[in-house]
């Protein structure tokens, strides 16, 4: 088990996209849990998350992490 190591401030994209990404997460997770959509749609969810800014956030956090060492 590894804890999330990001301890910095919101990245620019987090500040801009967190609301829409959190809404997407809540929508998909709720639908997965109640059975409205099959778990096989998880890859679709991940792609949408990346497309809506998740990829850019991941890159920003990874850049932050590289600079911490």
PDB file of N, CA, C and O in Angstrom, residues 8-46:
ATOM      1  N   UNK A   8       1.238  19.075  -2.428  1.00  0.00           N
ATOM      2  CA  UNK A   8       1.336  20.452  -2.863  1.00  0.00           C
ATOM      3  C   UNK A   8      -0.020  21.116  -3.014  1.00  0.00           C
ATOM      4  O   UNK A   8      -1.067  20.501  -2.783  1.00  0.00           O
ATOM      5  N   UNK A   9       0.004  22.366  -3.421  1.00  0.00           N
ATOM      6  CA  UNK A   9      -1.248  23.085  -3.650  1.00  0.00           C
ATOM      7  C   UNK A   9      -1.941  22.541  -4.900  1.00  0.00           C
ATOM      8  O   UNK A   9      -1.364  21.747  -5.651  1.00  0.00           O
ATOM      9  N   UNK A  10      -3.156  22.979  -5.104  1.00  0.00           N
ATOM     10  CA  UNK A  10      -3.857  22.589  -6.322  1.00  0.00           C
ATOM     11  C   UNK A  10      -3.014  22.978  -7.527  1.00  0.00           C
ATOM     12  O   UNK A  10      -2.451  24.078  -7.572  1.00  0.00           O
ATOM     13  N   UNK A  11      -2.943  22.083  -8.485  1.00  0.00           N
ATOM     14  CA  UNK A  11      -2.278  22.433  -9.738  1.00  0.00           C
ATOM     15  C   UNK A  11      -3.222  23.348 -10.514  1.00  0.00           C
ATOM     16  O   UNK A  11      -4.412  23.424 -10.200  1.00  0.00           O
ATOM     17  N   UNK A  12      -2.724  24.045 -11.533  1.00  0.00           N
ATOM     18  CA  UNK A  12      -3.620  24.910 -12.312  1.00  0.00           C
ATOM     19  C   UNK A  12      -4.844  24.158 -12.858  1.00  0.00           C
ATOM     20  O   UNK A  12      -5.966  24.662 -12.807  1.00  0.00           O
ATOM     21  N   UNK A  13      -4.621  22.963 -13.358  1.00  0.00           N
ATOM     22  CA  UNK A  13      -5.737  22.202 -13.926  1.00  0.00           C
ATOM     23  C   UNK A  13      -6.679  21.698 -12.845  1.00  0.00           C
ATOM     24  O   UNK A  13      -7.887  21.634 -13.062  1.00  0.00           O
ATOM     25  N   UNK A  14      -6.156  21.362 -11.677  1.00  0.00           N
ATOM     26  CA  UNK A  14      -7.038  20.964 -10.573  1.00  0.00           C
ATOM     27  C   UNK A  14      -7.999  22.103 -10.241  1.00  0.00           C
ATOM     28  O   UNK A  14      -9.194  21.874 -10.062  1.00  0.00           O
ATOM     29  N   UNK A  15      -7.464  23.309 -10.143  1.00  0.00           N
ATOM     30  CA  UNK A  15      -8.300  24.452  -9.827  1.00  0.00           C
ATOM     31  C   UNK A  15      -9.377  24.690 -10.876  1.00  0.00           C
ATOM     32  O   UNK A  15     -10.481  25.110 -10.557  1.00  0.00           O
ATOM     33  N   UNK A  16      -9.043  24.381 -12.101  1.00  0.00           N
ATOM     34  CA  UNK A  16      -9.958  24.621 -13.214  1.00  0.00           C
ATOM     35  C   UNK A  16     -10.943  23.473 -13.431  1.00  0.00           C
ATOM     36  O   UNK A  16     -12.101  23.704 -13.785  1.00  0.00           O
ATOM     37  N   UNK A  17     -10.505  22.231 -13.217  1.00  0.00           N
ATOM     38  CA  UNK A  17     -11.291  21.064 -13.640  1.00  0.00           C
ATOM     39  C   UNK A  17     -11.785  20.156 -12.514  1.00  0.00           C
ATOM     40  O   UNK A  17     -12.515  19.210 -12.777  1.00  0.00           O
ATOM     41  N   UNK A  18     -11.402  20.414 -11.264  1.00  0.00           N
ATOM     42  CA  UNK A  18     -11.765  19.498 -10.178  1.00  0.00           C
ATOM     43  C   UNK A  18     -13.264  19.278 -10.053  1.00  0.00           C
ATOM     44  O   UNK A  18     -13.708  18.157  -9.823  1.00  0.00           O
ATOM     45  N   UNK A  19     -14.056  20.314 -10.189  1.00  0.00           N
ATOM     46  CA  UNK A  19     -15.501  20.171 -10.023  1.00  0.00           C
ATOM     47  C   UNK A  19     -16.081  19.216 -11.053  1.00  0.00           C
ATOM     48  O   UNK A  19     -16.809  18.282 -10.700  1.00  0.00           O
ATOM     49  N   UNK A  20     -15.736  19.399 -12.311  1.00  0.00           N
ATOM     50  CA  UNK A  20     -16.288  18.536 -13.350  1.00  0.00           C
ATOM     51  C   UNK A  20     -15.765  17.106 -13.206  1.00  0.00           C
ATOM     52  O   UNK A  20     -16.505  16.144 -13.411  1.00  0.00           O
ATOM     53  N   UNK A  21     -14.501  16.957 -12.817  1.00  0.00           N
ATOM     54  CA  UNK A  21     -13.947  15.608 -12.651  1.00  0.00           C
ATOM     55  C   UNK A  21     -14.572  14.905 -11.448  1.00  0.00           C
ATOM     56  O   UNK A  21     -14.877  13.707 -11.522  1.00  0.00           O
ATOM     57  N   UNK A  22     -14.766  15.620 -10.356  1.00  0.00           N
ATOM     58  CA  UNK A  22     -15.410  15.010  -9.190  1.00  0.00           C
ATOM     59  C   UNK A  22     -16.855  14.636  -9.490  1.00  0.00           C
ATOM     60  O   UNK A  22     -17.340  13.594  -9.039  1.00  0.00           O
ATOM     61  N   UNK A  23     -17.562  15.467 -10.260  1.00  0.00           N
ATOM     62  CA  UNK A  23     -18.924  15.130 -10.671  1.00  0.00           C
ATOM     63  C   UNK A  23     -18.938  13.859 -11.512  1.00  0.00           C
ATOM     64  O   UNK A  23     -19.810  13.001 -11.348  1.00  0.00           O
ATOM     65  N   UNK A  24     -17.976  13.747 -12.422  1.00  0.00           N
ATOM     66  CA  UNK A  24     -17.873  12.549 -13.261  1.00  0.00           C
ATOM     67  C   UNK A  24     -17.621  11.314 -12.411  1.00  0.00           C
ATOM     68  O   UNK A  24     -18.259  10.271 -12.604  1.00  0.00           O
ATOM     69  N   UNK A  25     -16.691  11.424 -11.450  1.00  0.00           N
ATOM     70  CA  UNK A  25     -16.389  10.313 -10.552  1.00  0.00           C
ATOM     71  C   UNK A  25     -17.639   9.900  -9.784  1.00  0.00           C
ATOM     72  O   UNK A  25     -17.991   8.711  -9.742  1.00  0.00           O
ATOM     73  N   UNK A  26     -18.324  10.863  -9.195  1.00  0.00           N
ATOM     74  CA  UNK A  26     -19.524  10.546  -8.421  1.00  0.00           C
ATOM     75  C   UNK A  26     -20.603   9.902  -9.289  1.00  0.00           C
ATOM     76  O   UNK A  26     -21.263   8.955  -8.867  1.00  0.00           O
ATOM     77  N   UNK A  27     -20.778  10.410 -10.491  1.00  0.00           N
ATOM     78  CA  UNK A  27     -21.782   9.856 -11.402  1.00  0.00           C
ATOM     79  C   UNK A  27     -21.475   8.396 -11.736  1.00  0.00           C
ATOM     80  O   UNK A  27     -22.333   7.525 -11.595  1.00  0.00           O
ATOM     81  N   UNK A  28     -20.260   8.137 -12.195  1.00  0.00           N
ATOM     82  CA  UNK A  28     -19.907   6.780 -12.608  1.00  0.00           C
ATOM     83  C   UNK A  28     -19.877   5.821 -11.424  1.00  0.00           C
ATOM     84  O   UNK A  28     -20.402   4.714 -11.513  1.00  0.00           O
ATOM     85  N   UNK A  29     -19.267   6.215 -10.328  1.00  0.00           N
ATOM     86  CA  UNK A  29     -19.177   5.308  -9.179  1.00  0.00           C
ATOM     87  C   UNK A  29     -20.559   4.944  -8.656  1.00  0.00           C
ATOM     88  O   UNK A  29     -20.824   3.798  -8.326  1.00  0.00           O
ATOM     89  N   UNK A  30     -21.446   5.941  -8.591  1.00  0.00           N
ATOM     90  CA  UNK A  30     -22.807   5.662  -8.139  1.00  0.00           C
ATOM     91  C   UNK A  30     -23.490   4.676  -9.083  1.00  0.00           C
ATOM     92  O   UNK A  30     -24.129   3.718  -8.639  1.00  0.00           O
ATOM     93  N   UNK A  31     -23.344   4.899 -10.373  1.00  0.00           N
ATOM     94  CA  UNK A  31     -23.965   4.003 -11.350  1.00  0.00           C
ATOM     95  C   UNK A  31     -23.359   2.604 -11.301  1.00  0.00           C
ATOM     96  O   UNK A  31     -24.070   1.614 -11.499  1.00  0.00           O
ATOM     97  N   UNK A  32     -22.059   2.514 -11.053  1.00  0.00           N
ATOM     98  CA  UNK A  32     -21.435   1.192 -10.894  1.00  0.00           C
ATOM     99  C   UNK A  32     -22.026   0.483  -9.673  1.00  0.00           C
ATOM    100  O   UNK A  32     -22.388  -0.690  -9.743  1.00  0.00           O
ATOM    101  N   UNK A  33     -22.114   1.194  -8.572  1.00  0.00           N
ATOM    102  CA  UNK A  33     -22.570   0.589  -7.309  1.00  0.00           C
ATOM    103  C   UNK A  33     -24.016   0.125  -7.396  1.00  0.00           C
ATOM    104  O   UNK A  33     -24.339  -0.975  -6.949  1.00  0.00           O
ATOM    105  N   UNK A  34     -24.888   0.935  -7.972  1.00  0.00           N
ATOM    106  CA  UNK A  34     -26.302   0.561  -8.019  1.00  0.00           C
ATOM    107  C   UNK A  34     -26.635  -0.328  -9.213  1.00  0.00           C
ATOM    108  O   UNK A  34     -27.761  -0.791  -9.343  1.00  0.00           O
ATOM    109  N   UNK A  35     -25.658  -0.559 -10.071  1.00  0.00           N
ATOM    110  CA  UNK A  35     -25.855  -1.482 -11.186  1.00  0.00           C
ATOM    111  C   UNK A  35     -26.466  -0.866 -12.429  1.00  0.00           C
ATOM    112  O   UNK A  35     -26.906  -1.593 -13.325  1.00  0.00           O
ATOM    113  N   UNK A  36     -26.493   0.455 -12.522  1.00  0.00           N
ATOM    114  CA  UNK A  36     -27.028   1.107 -13.718  1.00  0.00           C
ATOM    115  C   UNK A  36     -26.124   0.916 -14.934  1.00  0.00           C
ATOM    116  O   UNK A  36     -26.615   0.947 -16.063  1.00  0.00           O
ATOM    117  N   UNK A  37     -24.831   0.797 -14.693  1.00  0.00           N
ATOM    118  CA  UNK A  37     -23.894   0.504 -15.782  1.00  0.00           C
ATOM    119  C   UNK A  37     -22.963  -0.617 -15.324  1.00  0.00           C
ATOM    120  O   UNK A  37     -22.630  -0.715 -14.145  1.00  0.00           O
ATOM    121  N   UNK A  38     -22.556  -1.472 -16.254  1.00  0.00           N
ATOM    122  CA  UNK A  38     -21.677  -2.584 -15.881  1.00  0.00           C
ATOM    123  C   UNK A  38     -20.249  -2.114 -15.635  1.00  0.00           C
ATOM    124  O   UNK A  38     -19.805  -1.105 -16.191  1.00  0.00           O
ATOM    125  N   UNK A  39     -19.536  -2.852 -14.822  1.00  0.00           N
ATOM    126  CA  UNK A  39     -18.148  -2.523 -14.499  1.00  0.00           C
ATOM    127  C   UNK A  39     -17.265  -2.523 -15.751  1.00  0.00           C
ATOM    128  O   UNK A  39     -16.226  -1.874 -15.783  1.00  0.00           O
ATOM    129  N   UNK A  40     -17.706  -3.193 -16.787  1.00  0.00           N
ATOM    130  CA  UNK A  40     -16.959  -3.206 -18.049  1.00  0.00           C
ATOM    131  C   UNK A  40     -16.852  -1.806 -18.660  1.00  0.00           C
ATOM    132  O   UNK A  40     -16.021  -1.577 -19.539  1.00  0.00           O
ATOM    133  N   UNK A  41     -17.665  -0.881 -18.196  1.00  0.00           N
ATOM    134  CA  UNK A  41     -17.612   0.501 -18.676  1.00  0.00           C
ATOM    135  C   UNK A  41     -16.564   1.336 -17.931  1.00  0.00           C
ATOM    136  O   UNK A  41     -16.434   2.528 -18.170  1.00  0.00           O
ATOM    137  N   UNK A  42     -15.803   0.694 -17.027  1.00  0.00           N
ATOM    138  CA  UNK A  42     -14.810   1.435 -16.256  1.00  0.00           C
ATOM    139  C   UNK A  42     -13.765   2.091 -17.151  1.00  0.00           C
ATOM    140  O   UNK A  42     -13.370   3.238 -16.932  1.00  0.00           O
ATOM    141  N   UNK A  43     -13.324   1.381 -18.190  1.00  0.00           N
ATOM    142  CA  UNK A  43     -12.339   1.963 -19.108  1.00  0.00           C
ATOM    143  C   UNK A  43     -12.897   3.196 -19.808  1.00  0.00           C
ATOM    144  O   UNK A  43     -12.164   4.160 -20.056  1.00  0.00           O
ATOM    145  N   UNK A  44     -14.182   3.191 -20.117  1.00  0.00           N
ATOM    146  CA  UNK A  44     -14.836   4.358 -20.707  1.00  0.00           C
ATOM    147  C   UNK A  44     -14.777   5.539 -19.727  1.00  0.00           C
ATOM    148  O   UNK A  44     -14.484   6.667 -20.120  1.00  0.00           O
ATOM    149  N   UNK A  45     -15.056   5.255 -18.453  1.00  0.00           N
ATOM    150  CA  UNK A  45     -14.973   6.279 -17.416  1.00  0.00           C
ATOM    151  C   UNK A  45     -13.564   6.868 -17.341  1.00  0.00           C
ATOM    152  O   UNK A  45     -13.389   8.091 -17.320  1.00  0.00           O
ATOM    153  N   UNK A  46     -12.561   6.018 -17.305  1.00  0.00           N
ATOM    154  CA  UNK A  46     -11.170   6.485 -17.210  1.00  0.00           C
ATOM    155  C   UNK A  46     -10.819   7.361 -18.409  1.00  0.00           C
ATOM    156  O   UNK A  46     -10.214   8.428 -18.244  1.00  0.00           O
TER     157      UNK A  46
END
